[in-house]
PDB file of N, CA and C in Angstrom:
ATOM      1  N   UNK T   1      97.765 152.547 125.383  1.00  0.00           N
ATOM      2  CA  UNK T   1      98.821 152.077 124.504  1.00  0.00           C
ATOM      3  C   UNK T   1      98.522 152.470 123.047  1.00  0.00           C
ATOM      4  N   UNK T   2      97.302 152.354 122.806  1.00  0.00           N
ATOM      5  CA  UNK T   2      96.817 152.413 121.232  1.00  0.00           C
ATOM      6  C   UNK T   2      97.231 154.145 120.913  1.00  0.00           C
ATOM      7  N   UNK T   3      96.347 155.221 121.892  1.00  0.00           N
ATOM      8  CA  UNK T   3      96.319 156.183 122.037  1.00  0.00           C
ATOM      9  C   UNK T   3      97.994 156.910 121.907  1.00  0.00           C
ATOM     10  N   UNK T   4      99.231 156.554 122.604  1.00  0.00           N
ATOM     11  CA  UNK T   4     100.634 157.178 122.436  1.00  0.00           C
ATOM     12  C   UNK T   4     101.099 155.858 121.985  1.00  0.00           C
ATOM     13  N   UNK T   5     100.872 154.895 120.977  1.00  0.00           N
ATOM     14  CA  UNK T   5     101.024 153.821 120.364  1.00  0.00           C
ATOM     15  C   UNK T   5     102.465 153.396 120.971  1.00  0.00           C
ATOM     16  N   UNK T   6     102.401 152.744 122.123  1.00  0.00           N
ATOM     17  CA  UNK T   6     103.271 152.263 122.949  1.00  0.00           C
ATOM     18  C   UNK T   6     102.919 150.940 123.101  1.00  0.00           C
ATOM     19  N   UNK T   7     103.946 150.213 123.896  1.00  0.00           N
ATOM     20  CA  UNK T   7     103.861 149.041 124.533  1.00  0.00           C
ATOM     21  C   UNK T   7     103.927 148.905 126.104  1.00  0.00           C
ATOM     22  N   UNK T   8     103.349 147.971 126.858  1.00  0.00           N
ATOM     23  CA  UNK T   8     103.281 147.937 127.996  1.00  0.00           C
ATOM     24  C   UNK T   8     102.856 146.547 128.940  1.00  0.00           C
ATOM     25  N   UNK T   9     103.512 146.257 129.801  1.00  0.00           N
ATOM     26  CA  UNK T   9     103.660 145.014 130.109  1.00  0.00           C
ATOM     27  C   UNK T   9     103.133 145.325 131.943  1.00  0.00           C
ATOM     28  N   UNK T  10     101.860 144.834 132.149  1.00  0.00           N
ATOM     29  CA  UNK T  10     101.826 144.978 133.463  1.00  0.00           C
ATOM     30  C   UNK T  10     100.945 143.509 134.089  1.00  0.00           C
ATOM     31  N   UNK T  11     100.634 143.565 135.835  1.00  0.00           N
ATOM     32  CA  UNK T  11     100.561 142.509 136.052  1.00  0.00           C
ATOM     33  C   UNK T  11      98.922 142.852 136.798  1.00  0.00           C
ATOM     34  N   UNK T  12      98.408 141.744 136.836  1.00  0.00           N
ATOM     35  CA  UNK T  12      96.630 141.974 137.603  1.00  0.00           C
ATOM     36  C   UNK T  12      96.353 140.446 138.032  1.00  0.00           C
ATOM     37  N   UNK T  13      95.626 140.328 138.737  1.00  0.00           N
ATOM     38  CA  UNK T  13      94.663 139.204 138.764  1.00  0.00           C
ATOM     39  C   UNK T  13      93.336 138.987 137.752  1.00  0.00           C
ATOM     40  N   UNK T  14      93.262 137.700 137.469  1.00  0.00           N
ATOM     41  CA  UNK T  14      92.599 137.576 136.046  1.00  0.00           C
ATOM     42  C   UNK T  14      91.360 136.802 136.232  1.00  0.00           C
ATOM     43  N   UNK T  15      90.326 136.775 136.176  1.00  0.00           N
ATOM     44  CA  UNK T  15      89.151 135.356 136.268  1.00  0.00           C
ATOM     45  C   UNK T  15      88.995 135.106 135.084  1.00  0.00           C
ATOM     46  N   UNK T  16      89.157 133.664 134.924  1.00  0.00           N
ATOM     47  CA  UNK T  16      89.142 132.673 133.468  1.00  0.00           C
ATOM     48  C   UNK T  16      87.587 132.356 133.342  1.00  0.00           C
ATOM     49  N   UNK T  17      86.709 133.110 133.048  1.00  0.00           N
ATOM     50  CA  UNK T  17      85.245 132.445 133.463  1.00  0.00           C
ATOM     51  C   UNK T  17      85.034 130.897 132.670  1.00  0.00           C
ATOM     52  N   UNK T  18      85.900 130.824 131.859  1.00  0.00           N
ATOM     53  CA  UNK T  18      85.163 129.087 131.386  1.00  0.00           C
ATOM     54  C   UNK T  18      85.929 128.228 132.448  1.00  0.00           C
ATOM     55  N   UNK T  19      86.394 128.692 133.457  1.00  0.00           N
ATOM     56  CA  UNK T  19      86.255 127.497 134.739  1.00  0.00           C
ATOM     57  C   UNK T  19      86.112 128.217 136.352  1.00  0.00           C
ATOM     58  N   UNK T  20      86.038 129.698 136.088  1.00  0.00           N
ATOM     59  CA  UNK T  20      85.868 130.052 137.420  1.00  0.00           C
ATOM     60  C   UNK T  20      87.176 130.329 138.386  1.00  0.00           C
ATOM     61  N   UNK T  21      88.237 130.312 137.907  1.00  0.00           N
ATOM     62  CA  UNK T  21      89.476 130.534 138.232  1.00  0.00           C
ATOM     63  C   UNK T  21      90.167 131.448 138.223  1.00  0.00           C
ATOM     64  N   UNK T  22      90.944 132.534 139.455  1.00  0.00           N
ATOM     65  CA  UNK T  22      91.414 133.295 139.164  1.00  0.00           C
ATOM     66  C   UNK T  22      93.279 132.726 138.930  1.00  0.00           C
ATOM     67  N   UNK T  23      93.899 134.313 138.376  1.00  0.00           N
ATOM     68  CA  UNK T  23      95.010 133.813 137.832  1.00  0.00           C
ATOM     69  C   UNK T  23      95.921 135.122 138.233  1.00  0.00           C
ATOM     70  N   UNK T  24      97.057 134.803 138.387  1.00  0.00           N
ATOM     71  CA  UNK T  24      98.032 135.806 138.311  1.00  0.00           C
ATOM     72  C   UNK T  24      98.674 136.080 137.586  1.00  0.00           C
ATOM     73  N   UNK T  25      98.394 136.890 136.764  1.00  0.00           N
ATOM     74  CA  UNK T  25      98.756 137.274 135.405  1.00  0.00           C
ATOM     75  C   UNK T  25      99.542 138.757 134.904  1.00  0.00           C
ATOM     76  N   UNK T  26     100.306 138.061 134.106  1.00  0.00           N
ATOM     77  CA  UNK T  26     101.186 139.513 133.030  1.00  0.00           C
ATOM     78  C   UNK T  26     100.684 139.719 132.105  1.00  0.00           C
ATOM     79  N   UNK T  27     100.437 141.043 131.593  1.00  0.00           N
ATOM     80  CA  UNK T  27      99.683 141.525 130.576  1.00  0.00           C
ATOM     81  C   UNK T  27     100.545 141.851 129.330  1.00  0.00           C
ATOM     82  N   UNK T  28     100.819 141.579 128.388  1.00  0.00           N
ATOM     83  CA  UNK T  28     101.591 142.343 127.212  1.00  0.00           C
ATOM     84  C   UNK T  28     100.700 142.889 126.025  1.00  0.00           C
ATOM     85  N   UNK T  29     100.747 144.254 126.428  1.00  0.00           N
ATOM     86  CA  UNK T  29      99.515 145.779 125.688  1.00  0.00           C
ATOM     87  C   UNK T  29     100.311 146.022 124.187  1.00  0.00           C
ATOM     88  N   UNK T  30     100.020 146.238 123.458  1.00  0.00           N
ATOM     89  CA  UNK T  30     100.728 146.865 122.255  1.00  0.00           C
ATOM     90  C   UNK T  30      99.233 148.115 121.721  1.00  0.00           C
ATOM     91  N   UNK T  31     100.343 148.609 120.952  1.00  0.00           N
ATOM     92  CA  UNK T  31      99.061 149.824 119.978  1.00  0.00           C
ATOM     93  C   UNK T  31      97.703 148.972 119.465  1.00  0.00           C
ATOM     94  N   UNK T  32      98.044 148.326 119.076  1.00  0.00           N
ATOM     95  CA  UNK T  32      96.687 147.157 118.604  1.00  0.00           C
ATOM     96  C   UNK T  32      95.925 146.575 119.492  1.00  0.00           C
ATOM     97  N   UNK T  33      96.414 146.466 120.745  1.00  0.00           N
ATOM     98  CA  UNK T  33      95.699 145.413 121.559  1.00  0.00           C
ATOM     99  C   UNK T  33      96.469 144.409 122.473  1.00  0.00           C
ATOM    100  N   UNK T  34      95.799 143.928 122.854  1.00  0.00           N
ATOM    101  CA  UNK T  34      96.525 142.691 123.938  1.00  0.00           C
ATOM    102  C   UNK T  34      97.326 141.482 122.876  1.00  0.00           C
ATOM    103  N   UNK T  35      99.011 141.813 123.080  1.00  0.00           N
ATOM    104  CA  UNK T  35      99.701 141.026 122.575  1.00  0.00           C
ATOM    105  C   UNK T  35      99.667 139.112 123.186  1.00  0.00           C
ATOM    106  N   UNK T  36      99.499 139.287 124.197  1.00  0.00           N
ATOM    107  CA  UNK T  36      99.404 138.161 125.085  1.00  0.00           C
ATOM    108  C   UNK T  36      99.296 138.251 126.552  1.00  0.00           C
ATOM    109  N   UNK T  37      99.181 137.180 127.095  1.00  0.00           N
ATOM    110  CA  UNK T  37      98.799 136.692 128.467  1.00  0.00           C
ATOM    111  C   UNK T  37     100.335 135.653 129.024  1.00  0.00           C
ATOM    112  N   UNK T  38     100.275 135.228 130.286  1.00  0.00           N
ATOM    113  CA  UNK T  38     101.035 135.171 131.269  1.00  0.00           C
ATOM    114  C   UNK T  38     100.170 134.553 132.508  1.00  0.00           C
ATOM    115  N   UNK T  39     100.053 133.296 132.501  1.00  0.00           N
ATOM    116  CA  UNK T  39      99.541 133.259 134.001  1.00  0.00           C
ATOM    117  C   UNK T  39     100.852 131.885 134.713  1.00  0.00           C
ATOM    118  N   UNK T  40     101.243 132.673 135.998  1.00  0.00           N
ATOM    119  CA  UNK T  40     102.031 132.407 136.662  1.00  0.00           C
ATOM    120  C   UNK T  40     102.292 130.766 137.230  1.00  0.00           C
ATOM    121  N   UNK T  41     103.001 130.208 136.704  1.00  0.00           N
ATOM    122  CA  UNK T  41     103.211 128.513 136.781  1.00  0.00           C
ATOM    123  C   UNK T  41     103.675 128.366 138.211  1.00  0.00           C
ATOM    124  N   UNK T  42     105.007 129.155 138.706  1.00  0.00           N
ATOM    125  CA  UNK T  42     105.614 128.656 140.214  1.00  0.00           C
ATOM    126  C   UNK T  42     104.794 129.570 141.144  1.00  0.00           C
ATOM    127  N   UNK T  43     104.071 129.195 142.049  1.00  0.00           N
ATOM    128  CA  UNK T  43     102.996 129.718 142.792  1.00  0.00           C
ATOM    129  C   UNK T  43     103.859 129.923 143.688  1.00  0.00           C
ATOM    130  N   UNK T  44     104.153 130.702 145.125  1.00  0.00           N
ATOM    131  CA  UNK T  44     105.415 130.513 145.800  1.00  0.00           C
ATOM    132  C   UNK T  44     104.678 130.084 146.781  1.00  0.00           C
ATOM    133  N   UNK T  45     105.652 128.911 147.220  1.00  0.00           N
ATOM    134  CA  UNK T  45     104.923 127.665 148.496  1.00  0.00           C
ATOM    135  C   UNK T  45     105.184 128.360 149.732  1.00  0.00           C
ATOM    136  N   UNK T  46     106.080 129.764 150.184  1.00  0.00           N
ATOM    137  CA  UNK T  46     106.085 130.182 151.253  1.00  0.00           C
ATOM    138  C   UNK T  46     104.597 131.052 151.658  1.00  0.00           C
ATOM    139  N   UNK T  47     104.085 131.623 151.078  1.00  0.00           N
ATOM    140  CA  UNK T  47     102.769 132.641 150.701  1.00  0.00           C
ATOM    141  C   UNK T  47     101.539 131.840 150.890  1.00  0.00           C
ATOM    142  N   UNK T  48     100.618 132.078 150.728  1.00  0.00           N
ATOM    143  CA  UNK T  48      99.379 131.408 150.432  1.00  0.00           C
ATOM    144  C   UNK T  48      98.692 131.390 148.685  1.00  0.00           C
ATOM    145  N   UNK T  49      99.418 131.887 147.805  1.00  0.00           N
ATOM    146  CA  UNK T  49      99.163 131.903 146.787  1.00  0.00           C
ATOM    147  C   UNK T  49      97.998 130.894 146.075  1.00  0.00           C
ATOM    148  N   UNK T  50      98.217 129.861 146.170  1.00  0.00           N
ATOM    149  CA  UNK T  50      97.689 128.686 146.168  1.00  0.00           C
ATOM    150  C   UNK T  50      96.406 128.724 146.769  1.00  0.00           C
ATOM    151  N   UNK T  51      96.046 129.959 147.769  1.00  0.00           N
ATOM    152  CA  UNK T  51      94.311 130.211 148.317  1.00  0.00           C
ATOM    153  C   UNK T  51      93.692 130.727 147.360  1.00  0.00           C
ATOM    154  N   UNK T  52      94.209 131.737 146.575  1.00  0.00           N
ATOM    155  CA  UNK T  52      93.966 132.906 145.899  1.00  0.00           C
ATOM    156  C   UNK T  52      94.091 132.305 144.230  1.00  0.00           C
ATOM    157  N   UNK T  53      95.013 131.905 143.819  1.00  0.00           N
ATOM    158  CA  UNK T  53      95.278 131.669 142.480  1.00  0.00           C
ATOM    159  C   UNK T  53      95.916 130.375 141.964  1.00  0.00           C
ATOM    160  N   UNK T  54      95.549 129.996 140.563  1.00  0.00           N
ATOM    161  CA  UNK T  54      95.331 128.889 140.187  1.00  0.00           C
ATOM    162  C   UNK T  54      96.778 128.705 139.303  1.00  0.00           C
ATOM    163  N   UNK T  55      97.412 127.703 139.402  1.00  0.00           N
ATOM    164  CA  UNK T  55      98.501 127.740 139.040  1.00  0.00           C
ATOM    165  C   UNK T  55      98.716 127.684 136.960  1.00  0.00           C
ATOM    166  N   UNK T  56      99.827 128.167 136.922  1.00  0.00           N
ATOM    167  CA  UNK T  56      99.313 128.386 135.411  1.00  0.00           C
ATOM    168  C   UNK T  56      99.891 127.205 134.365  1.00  0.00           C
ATOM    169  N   UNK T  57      99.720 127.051 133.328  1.00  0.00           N
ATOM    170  CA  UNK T  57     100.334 126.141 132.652  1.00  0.00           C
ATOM    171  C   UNK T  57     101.693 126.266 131.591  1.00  0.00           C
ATOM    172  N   UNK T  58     100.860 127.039 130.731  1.00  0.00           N
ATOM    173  CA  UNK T  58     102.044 127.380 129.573  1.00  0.00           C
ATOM    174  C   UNK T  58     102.946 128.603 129.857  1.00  0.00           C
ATOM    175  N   UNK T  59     104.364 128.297 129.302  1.00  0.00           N
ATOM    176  CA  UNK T  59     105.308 129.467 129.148  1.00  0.00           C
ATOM    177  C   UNK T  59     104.618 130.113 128.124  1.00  0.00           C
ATOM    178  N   UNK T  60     104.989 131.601 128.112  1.00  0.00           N
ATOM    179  CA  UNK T  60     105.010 132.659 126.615  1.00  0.00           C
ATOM    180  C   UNK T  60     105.672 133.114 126.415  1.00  0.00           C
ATOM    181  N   UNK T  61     106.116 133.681 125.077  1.00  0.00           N
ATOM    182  CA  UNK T  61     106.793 134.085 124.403  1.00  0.00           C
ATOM    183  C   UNK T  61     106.103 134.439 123.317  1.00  0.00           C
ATOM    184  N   UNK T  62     106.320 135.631 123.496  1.00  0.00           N
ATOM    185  CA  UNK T  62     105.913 136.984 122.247  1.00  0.00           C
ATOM    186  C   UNK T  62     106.404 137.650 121.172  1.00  0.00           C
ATOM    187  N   UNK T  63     106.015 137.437 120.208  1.00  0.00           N
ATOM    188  CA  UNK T  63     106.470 138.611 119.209  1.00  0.00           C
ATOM    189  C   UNK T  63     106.600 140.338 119.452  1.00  0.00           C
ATOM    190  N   UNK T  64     107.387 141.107 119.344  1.00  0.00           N
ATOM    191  CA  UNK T  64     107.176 142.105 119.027  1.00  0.00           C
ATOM    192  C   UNK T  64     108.228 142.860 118.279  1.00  0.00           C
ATOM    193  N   UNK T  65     107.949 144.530 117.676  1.00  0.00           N
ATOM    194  CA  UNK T  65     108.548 144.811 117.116  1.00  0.00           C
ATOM    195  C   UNK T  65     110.895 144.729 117.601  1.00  0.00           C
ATOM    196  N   UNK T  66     110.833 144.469 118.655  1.00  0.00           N
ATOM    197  CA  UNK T  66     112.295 144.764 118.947  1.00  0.00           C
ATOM    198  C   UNK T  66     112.647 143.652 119.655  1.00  0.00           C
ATOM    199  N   UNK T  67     111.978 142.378 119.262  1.00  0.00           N
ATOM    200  CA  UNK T  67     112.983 141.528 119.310  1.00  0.00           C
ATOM    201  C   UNK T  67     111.120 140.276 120.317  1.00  0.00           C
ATOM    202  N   UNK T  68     111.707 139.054 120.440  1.00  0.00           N
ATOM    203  CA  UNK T  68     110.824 138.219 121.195  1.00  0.00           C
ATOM    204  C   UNK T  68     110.819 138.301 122.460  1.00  0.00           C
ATOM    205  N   UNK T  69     109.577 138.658 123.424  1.00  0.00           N
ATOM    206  CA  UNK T  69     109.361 138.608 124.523  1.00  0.00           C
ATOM    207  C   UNK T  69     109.035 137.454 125.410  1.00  0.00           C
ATOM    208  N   UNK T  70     109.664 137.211 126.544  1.00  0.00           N
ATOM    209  CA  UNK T  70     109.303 136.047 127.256  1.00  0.00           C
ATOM    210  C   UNK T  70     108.793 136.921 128.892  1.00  0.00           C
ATOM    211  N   UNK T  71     107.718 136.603 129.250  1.00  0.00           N
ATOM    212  CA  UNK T  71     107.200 137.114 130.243  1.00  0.00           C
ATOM    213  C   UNK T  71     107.419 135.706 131.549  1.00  0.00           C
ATOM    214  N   UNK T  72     107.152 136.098 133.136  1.00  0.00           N
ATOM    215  CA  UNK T  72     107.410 135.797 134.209  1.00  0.00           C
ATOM    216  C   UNK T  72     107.402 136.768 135.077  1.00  0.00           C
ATOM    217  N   UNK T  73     106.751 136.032 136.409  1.00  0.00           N
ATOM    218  CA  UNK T  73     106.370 136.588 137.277  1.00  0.00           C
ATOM    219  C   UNK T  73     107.082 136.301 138.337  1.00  0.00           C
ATOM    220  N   UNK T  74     107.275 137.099 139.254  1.00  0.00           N
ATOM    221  CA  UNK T  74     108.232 136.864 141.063  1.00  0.00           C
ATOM    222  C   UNK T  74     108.925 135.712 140.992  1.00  0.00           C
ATOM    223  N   UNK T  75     108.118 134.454 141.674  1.00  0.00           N
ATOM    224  CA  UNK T  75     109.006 133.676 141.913  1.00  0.00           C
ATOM    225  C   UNK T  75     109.759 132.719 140.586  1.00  0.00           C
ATOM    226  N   UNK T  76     108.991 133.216 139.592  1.00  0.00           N
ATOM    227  CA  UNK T  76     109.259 132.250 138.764  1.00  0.00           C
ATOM    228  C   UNK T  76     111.092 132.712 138.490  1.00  0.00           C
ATOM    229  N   UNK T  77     111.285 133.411 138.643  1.00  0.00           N
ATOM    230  CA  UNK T  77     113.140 133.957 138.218  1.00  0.00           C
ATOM    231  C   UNK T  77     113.688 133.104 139.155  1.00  0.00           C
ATOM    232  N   UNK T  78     113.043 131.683 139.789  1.00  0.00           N
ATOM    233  CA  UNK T  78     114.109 131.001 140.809  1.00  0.00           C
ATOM    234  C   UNK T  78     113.908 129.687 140.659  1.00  0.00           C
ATOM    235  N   UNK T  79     113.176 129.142 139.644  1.00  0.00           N
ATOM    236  CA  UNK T  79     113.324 128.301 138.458  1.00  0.00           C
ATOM    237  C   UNK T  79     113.334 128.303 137.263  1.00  0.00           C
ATOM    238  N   UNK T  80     113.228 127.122 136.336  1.00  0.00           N
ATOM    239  CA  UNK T  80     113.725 126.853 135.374  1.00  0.00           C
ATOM    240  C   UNK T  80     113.032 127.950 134.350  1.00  0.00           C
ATOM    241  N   UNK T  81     112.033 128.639 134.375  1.00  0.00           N
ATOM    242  CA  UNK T  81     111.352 129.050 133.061  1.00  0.00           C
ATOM    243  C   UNK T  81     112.131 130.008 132.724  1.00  0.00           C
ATOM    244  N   UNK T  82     113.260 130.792 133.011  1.00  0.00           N
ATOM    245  CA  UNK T  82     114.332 131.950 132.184  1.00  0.00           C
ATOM    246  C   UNK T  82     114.935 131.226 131.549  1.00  0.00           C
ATOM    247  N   UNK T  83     115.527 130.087 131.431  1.00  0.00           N
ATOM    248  CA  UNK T  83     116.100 128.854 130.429  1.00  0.00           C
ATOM    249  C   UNK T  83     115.628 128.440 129.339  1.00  0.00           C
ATOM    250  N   UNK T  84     114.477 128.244 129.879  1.00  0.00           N
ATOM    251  CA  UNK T  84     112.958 127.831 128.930  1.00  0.00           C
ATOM    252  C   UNK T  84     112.387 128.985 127.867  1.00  0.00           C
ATOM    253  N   UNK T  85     111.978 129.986 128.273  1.00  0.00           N
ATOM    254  CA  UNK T  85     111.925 130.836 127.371  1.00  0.00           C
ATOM    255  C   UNK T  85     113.215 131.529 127.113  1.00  0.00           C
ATOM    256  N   UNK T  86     114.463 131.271 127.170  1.00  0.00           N
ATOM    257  CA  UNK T  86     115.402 131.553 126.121  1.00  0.00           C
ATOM    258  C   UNK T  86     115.401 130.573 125.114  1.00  0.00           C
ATOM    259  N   UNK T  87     115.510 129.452 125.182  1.00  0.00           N
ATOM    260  CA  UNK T  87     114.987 127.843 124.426  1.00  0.00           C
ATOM    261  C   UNK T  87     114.023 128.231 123.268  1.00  0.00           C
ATOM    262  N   UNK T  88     113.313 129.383 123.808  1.00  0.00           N
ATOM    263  CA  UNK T  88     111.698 129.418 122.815  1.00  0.00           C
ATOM    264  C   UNK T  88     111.927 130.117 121.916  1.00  0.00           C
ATOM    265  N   UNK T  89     113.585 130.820 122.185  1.00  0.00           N
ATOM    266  CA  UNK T  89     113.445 132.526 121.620  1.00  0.00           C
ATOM    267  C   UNK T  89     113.491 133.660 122.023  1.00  0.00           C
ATOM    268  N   UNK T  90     113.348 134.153 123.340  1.00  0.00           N
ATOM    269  CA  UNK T  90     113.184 134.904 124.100  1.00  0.00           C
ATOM    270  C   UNK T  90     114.258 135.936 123.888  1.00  0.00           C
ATOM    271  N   UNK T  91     114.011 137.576 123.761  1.00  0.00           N
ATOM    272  CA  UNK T  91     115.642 138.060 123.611  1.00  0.00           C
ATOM    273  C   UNK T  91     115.390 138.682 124.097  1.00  0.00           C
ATOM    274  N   UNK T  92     114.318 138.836 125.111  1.00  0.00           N
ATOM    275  CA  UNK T  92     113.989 140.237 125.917  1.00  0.00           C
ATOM    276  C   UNK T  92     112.921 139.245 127.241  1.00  0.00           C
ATOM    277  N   UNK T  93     113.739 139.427 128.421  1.00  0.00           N
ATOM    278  CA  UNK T  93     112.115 138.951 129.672  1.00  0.00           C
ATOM    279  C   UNK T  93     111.872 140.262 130.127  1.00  0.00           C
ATOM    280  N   UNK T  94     110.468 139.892 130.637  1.00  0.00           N
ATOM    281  CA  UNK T  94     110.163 141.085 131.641  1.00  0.00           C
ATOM    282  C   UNK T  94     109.492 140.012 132.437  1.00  0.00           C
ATOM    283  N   UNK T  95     110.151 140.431 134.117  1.00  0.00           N
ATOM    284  CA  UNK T  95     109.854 140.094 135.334  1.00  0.00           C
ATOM    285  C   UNK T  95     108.754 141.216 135.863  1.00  0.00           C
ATOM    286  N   UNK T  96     107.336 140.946 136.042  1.00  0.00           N
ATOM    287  CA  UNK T  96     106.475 141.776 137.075  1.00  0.00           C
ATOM    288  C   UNK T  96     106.416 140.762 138.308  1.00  0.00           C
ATOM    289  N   UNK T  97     106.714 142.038 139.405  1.00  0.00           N
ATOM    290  CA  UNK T  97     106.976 141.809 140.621  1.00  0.00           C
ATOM    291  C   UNK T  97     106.146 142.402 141.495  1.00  0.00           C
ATOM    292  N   UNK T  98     105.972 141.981 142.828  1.00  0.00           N
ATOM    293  CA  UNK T  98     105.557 143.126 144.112  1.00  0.00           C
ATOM    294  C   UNK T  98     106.509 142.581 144.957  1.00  0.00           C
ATOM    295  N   UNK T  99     106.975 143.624 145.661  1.00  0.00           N
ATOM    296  CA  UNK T  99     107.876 143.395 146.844  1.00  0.00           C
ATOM    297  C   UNK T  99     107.441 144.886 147.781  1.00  0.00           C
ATOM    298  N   UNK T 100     107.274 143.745 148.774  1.00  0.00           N
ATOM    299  CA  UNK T 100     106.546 144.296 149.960  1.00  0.00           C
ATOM    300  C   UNK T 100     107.979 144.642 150.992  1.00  0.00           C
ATOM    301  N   UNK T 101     107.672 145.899 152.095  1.00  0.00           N
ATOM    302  CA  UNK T 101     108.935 146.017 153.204  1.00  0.00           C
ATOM    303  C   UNK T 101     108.362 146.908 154.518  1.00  0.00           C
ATOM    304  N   UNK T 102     108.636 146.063 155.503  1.00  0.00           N
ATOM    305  CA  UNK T 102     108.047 146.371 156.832  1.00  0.00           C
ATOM    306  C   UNK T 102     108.552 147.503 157.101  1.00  0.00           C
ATOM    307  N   UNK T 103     108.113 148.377 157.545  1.00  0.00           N
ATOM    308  CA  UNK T 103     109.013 149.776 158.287  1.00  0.00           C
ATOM    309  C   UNK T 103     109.689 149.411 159.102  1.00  0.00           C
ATOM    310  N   UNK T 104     110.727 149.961 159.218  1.00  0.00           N
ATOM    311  CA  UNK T 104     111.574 149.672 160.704  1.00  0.00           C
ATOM    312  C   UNK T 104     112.916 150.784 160.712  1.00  0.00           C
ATOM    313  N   UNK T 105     113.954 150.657 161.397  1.00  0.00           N
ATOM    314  CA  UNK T 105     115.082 151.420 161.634  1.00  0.00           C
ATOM    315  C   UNK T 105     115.974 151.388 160.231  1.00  0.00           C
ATOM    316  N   UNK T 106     116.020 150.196 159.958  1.00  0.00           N
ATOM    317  CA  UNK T 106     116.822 149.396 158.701  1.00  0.00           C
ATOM    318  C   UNK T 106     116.505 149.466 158.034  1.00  0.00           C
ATOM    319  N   UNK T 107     115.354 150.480 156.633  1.00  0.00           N
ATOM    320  CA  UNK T 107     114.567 149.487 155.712  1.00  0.00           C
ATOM    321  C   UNK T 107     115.224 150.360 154.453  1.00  0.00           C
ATOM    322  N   UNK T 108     115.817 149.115 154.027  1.00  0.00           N
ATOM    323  CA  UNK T 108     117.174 148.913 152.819  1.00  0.00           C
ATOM    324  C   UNK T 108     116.351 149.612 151.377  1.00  0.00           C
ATOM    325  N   UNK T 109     114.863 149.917 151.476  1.00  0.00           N
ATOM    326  CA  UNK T 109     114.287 150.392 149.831  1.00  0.00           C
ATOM    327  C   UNK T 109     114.392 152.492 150.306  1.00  0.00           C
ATOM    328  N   UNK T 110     114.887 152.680 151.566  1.00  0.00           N
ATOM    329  CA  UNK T 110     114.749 154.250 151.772  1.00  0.00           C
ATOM    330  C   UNK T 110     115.677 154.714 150.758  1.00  0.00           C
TER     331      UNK T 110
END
């Protein structure tokens, strides 16, 4: 990002070492550095998420040059936090996602 002084918003698993916790997290990169963090509040109760990662607390919302960013992850676009970070300011979300698809005869992403 620093290097073609861009911005970039991606998603990883995170370990918090002052408690030993991993996290599912959105990254927001700018030319300078890490604008902010993102760790994922609605864990999705169909998944096992909840084996793997620790549920998160705070919404964010970011500064940047073209307007305020509000970050969210998968399931969270099926509650309240797109409301919430418009509330904060938000004039721009970015949703990081994975969506997974079985092969078969039908498969609607060909």
């Amino acid at each position: 990002a620093k290097e073609l002084n861009m911005y970039v918003i991606f998603g990883m698993t995170e370990k918090v070492s002052e408690h030993d916790s991993l996290y599912n997290t959105s990254v927001f990169l700018g030319p300078s550095g890490i604008i902010g963090k993102y760790h994922k509040i609605n864990l999705w109760e169909g998944g096992n998420e909840h084996l793997c990662w620790k549920k998160g607390k705070d919404t964010c919302v970011f500064d940047s040059p073209f307007g305020k960013v509000g970050l969210m992850i998968c399931i969270d676009m099926h509650y309240w936090l797109g409301p919430e970070l418009a509330k904060e300011g938000a004039n721009f979300f970015n949703l990081t996602v994975f969506v997974s698809a079985v092969e078969n005869e039908s498969n609607e992403l060909d």
